GROMACS .gro file of C-alpha atoms in nm:
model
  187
    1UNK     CA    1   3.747   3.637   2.130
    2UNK     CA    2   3.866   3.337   1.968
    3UNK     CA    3   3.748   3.095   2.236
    4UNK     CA    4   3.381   3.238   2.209
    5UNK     CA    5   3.393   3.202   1.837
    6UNK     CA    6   3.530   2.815   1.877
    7UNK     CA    7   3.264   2.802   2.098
    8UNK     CA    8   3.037   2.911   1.897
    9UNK     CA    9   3.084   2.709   1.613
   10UNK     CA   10   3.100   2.400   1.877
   11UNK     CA   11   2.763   2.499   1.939
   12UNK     CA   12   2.634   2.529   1.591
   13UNK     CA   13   2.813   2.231   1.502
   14UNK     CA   14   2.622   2.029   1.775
   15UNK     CA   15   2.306   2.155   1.715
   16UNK     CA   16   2.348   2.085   1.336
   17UNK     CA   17   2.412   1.723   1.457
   18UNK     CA   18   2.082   1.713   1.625
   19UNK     CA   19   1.886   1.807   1.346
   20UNK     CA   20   2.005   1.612   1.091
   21UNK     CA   21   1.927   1.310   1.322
   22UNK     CA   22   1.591   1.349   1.329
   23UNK     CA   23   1.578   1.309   0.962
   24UNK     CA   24   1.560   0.972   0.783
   25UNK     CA   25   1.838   0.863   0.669
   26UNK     CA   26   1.947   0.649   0.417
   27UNK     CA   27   2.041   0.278   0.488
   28UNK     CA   28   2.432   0.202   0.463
   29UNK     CA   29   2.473  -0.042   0.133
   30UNK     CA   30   2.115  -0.048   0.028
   31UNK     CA   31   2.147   0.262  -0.209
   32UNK     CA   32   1.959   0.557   0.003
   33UNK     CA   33   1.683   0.323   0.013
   34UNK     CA   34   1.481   0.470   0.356
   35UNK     CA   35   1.460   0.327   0.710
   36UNK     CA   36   1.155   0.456   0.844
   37UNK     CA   37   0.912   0.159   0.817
   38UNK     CA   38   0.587   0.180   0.525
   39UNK     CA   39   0.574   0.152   0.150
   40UNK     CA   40   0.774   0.401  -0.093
   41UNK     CA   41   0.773   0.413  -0.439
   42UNK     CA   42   1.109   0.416  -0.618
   43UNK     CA   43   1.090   0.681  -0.808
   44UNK     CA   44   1.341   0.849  -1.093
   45UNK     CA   45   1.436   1.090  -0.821
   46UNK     CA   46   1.427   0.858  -0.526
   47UNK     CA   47   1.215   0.722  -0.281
   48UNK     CA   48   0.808   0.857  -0.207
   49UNK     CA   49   0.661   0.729   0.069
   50UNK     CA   50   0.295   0.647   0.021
   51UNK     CA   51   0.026   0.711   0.265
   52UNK     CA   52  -0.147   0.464   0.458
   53UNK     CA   53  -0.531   0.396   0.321
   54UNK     CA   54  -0.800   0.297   0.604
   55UNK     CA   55  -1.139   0.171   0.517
   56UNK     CA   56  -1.399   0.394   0.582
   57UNK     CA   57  -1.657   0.075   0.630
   58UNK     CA   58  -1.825  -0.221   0.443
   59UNK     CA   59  -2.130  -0.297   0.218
   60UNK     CA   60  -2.296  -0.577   0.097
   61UNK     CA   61  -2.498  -0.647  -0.200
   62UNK     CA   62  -2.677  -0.905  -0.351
   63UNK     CA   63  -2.879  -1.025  -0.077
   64UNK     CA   64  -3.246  -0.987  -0.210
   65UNK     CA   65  -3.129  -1.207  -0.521
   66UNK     CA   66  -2.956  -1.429  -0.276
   67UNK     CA   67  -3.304  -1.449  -0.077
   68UNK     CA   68  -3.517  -1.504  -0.403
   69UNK     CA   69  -3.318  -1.740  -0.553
   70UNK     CA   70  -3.245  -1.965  -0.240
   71UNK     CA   71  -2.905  -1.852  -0.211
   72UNK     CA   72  -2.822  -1.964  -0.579
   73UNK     CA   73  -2.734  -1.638  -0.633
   74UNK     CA   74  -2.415  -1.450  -0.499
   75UNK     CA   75  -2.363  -1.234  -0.235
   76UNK     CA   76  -2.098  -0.940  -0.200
   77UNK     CA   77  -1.896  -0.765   0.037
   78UNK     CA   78  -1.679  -0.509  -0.017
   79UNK     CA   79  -1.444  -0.246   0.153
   80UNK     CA   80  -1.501   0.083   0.111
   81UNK     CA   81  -1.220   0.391   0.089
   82UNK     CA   82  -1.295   0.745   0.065
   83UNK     CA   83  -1.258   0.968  -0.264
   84UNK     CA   84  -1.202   0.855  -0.612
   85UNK     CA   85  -0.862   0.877  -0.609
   86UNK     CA   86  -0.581   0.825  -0.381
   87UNK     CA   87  -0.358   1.138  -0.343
   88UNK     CA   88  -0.051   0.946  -0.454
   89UNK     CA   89  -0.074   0.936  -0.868
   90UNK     CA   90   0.204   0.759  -1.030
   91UNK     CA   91   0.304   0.754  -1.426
   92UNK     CA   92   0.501   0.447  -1.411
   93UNK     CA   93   0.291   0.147  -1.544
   94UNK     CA   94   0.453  -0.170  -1.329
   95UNK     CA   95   0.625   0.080  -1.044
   96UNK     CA   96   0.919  -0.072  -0.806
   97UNK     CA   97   0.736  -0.031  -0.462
   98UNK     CA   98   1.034  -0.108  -0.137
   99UNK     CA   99   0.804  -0.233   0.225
  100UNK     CA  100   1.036  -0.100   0.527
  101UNK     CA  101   0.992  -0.328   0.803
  102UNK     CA  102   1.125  -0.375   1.144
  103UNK     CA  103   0.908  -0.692   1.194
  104UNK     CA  104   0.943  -0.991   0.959
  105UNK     CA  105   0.627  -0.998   0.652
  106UNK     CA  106   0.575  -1.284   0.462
  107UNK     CA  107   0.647  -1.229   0.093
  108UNK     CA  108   0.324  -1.389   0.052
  109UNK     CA  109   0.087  -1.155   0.240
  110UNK     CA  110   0.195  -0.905   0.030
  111UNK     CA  111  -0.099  -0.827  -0.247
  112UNK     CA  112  -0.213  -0.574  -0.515
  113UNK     CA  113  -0.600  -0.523  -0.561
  114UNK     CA  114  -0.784  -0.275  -0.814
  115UNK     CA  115  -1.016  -0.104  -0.724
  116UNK     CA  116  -1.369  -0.056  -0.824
  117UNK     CA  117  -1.430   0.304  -0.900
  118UNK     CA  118  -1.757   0.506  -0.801
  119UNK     CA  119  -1.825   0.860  -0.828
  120UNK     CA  120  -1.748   0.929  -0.501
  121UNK     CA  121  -1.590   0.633  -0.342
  122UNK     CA  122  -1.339   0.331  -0.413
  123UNK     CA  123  -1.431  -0.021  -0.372
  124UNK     CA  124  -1.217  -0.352  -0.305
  125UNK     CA  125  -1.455  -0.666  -0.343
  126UNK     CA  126  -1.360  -0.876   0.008
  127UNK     CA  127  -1.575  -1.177  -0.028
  128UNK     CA  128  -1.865  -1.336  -0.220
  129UNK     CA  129  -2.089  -1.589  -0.060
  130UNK     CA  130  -2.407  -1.820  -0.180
  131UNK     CA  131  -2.561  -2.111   0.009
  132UNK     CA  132  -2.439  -2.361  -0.284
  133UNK     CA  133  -2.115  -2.290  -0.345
  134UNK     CA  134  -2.015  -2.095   0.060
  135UNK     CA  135  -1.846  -1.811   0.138
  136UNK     CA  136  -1.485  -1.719  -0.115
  137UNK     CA  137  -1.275  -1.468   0.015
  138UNK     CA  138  -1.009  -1.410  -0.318
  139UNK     CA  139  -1.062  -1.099  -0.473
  140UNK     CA  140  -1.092  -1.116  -0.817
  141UNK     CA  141  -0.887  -0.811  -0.912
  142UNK     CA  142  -0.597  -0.976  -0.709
  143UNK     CA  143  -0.261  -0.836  -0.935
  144UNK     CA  144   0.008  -1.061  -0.961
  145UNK     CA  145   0.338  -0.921  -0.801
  146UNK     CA  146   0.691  -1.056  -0.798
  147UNK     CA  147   0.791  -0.986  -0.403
  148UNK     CA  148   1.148  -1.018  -0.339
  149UNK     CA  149   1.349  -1.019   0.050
  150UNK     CA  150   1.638  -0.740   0.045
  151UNK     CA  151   1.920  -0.986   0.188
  152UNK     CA  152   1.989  -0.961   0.535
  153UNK     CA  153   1.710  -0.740   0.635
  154UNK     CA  154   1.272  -0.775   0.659
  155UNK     CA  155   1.227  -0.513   0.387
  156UNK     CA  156   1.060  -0.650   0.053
  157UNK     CA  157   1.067  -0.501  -0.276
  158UNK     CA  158   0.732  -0.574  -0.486
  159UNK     CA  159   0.664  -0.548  -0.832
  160UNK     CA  160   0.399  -0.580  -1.063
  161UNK     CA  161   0.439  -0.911  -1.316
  162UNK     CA  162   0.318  -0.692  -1.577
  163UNK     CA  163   0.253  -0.304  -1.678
  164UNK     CA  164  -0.087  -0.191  -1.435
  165UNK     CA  165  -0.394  -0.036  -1.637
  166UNK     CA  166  -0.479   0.331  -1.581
  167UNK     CA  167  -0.676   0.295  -1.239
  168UNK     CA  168  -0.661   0.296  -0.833
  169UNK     CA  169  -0.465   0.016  -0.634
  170UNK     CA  170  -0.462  -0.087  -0.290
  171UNK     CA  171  -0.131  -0.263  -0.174
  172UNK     CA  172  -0.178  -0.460   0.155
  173UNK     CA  173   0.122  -0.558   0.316
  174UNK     CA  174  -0.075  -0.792   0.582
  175UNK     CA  175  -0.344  -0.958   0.512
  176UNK     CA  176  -0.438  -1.065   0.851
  177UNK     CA  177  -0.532  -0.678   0.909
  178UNK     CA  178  -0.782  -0.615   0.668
  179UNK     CA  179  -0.804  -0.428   0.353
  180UNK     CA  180  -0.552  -0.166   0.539
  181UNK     CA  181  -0.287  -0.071   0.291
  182UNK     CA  182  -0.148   0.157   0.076
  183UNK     CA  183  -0.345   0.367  -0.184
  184UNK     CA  184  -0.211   0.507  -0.523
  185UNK     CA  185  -0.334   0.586  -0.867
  186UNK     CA  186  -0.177   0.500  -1.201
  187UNK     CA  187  -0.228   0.743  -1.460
   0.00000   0.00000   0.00000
């Protein structure tokens, strides 16, 4: 009886084990900051992983007025995102976002855009282009960020240089990707 109850709680033991492996866990010295790789928010409570934000396509605009005017005037693109509002909404005005990485980012291909709002769409302005002045690819609701390395690892922690107005960001972690990133709301 008492070697089927040892046996038992081997059993339970092990499978306990198991399970609690396939949950993140915390990184040793980095204050339960995560280990899966993406972008979390530090929150009061601990880390939130945000979702990743794909573009649903492009547009242009501007091009009739670019035609008329003999390419005086500009010419827009933009990347377009789904919904008004990304399903991550956060309170805190300049929040303390950690990038988990197993590759090595650059600090600086880390950026913060706003995003235009529409009534049933976001928008992030890619490019502007006339035939006088050619084709500029900064965004002009670029945020400024301080991006810090965590020592001895390729995780970053990025924060805003000052509080964020109420509105929808997109954080891209790569530029050389896209407008791919990570979508959240401040409230």
């Amino acid at each position: 009886m008492k070697k089927t109850i040892a046996a038992v709680a081997i059993a339970l033991a092990l499978v306990g084990s198991a399970l609690a492996q396939d949950q993140p866990q915390p990184a040793r010295g980095t204050n339960d900051a995560p280990v899966i790789a993406g972008i979390y928010y530090q929150s009061p409570t601990g880390y939130v992983r945000m979702e990743l934000a794909t573009s649903s396509g492009f547009k242009t605009s501007g091009m009739l007025k670019g035609m008329a005017s003999y390419g005086v005037a500009k010419i827009h693109g933009k990347w377009l995102y789904r919904n008004p509002a990304a399903a991550a909404q956060l309170s805190d005005r300049r929040p303390v976002l950690m990038l988990i990485s197993q590759v090595d980012i650059s600090a600086q291909a880390v950026a913060l855009v706003r995003f235009d709002v529409k009534k049933d769409r976001r928008e992030a302005e890619f490019c502007e282009a006339s035939a006088w002045t050619g084709v500029n690819t900064g965004d002009k609701n670029v945020i400024p960020l301080a991006v810090a390395r965590v020592p001895n690892s390729n995780n970053l922690t990025i924060v805003p240089q000052s509080d964020l107005p109420a509105g929808e960001y997109l954080l891209i972690a790569d530029q050389g990707k896209g407008y791919d990133g990570y979508d959240f709301g401040v409230k």
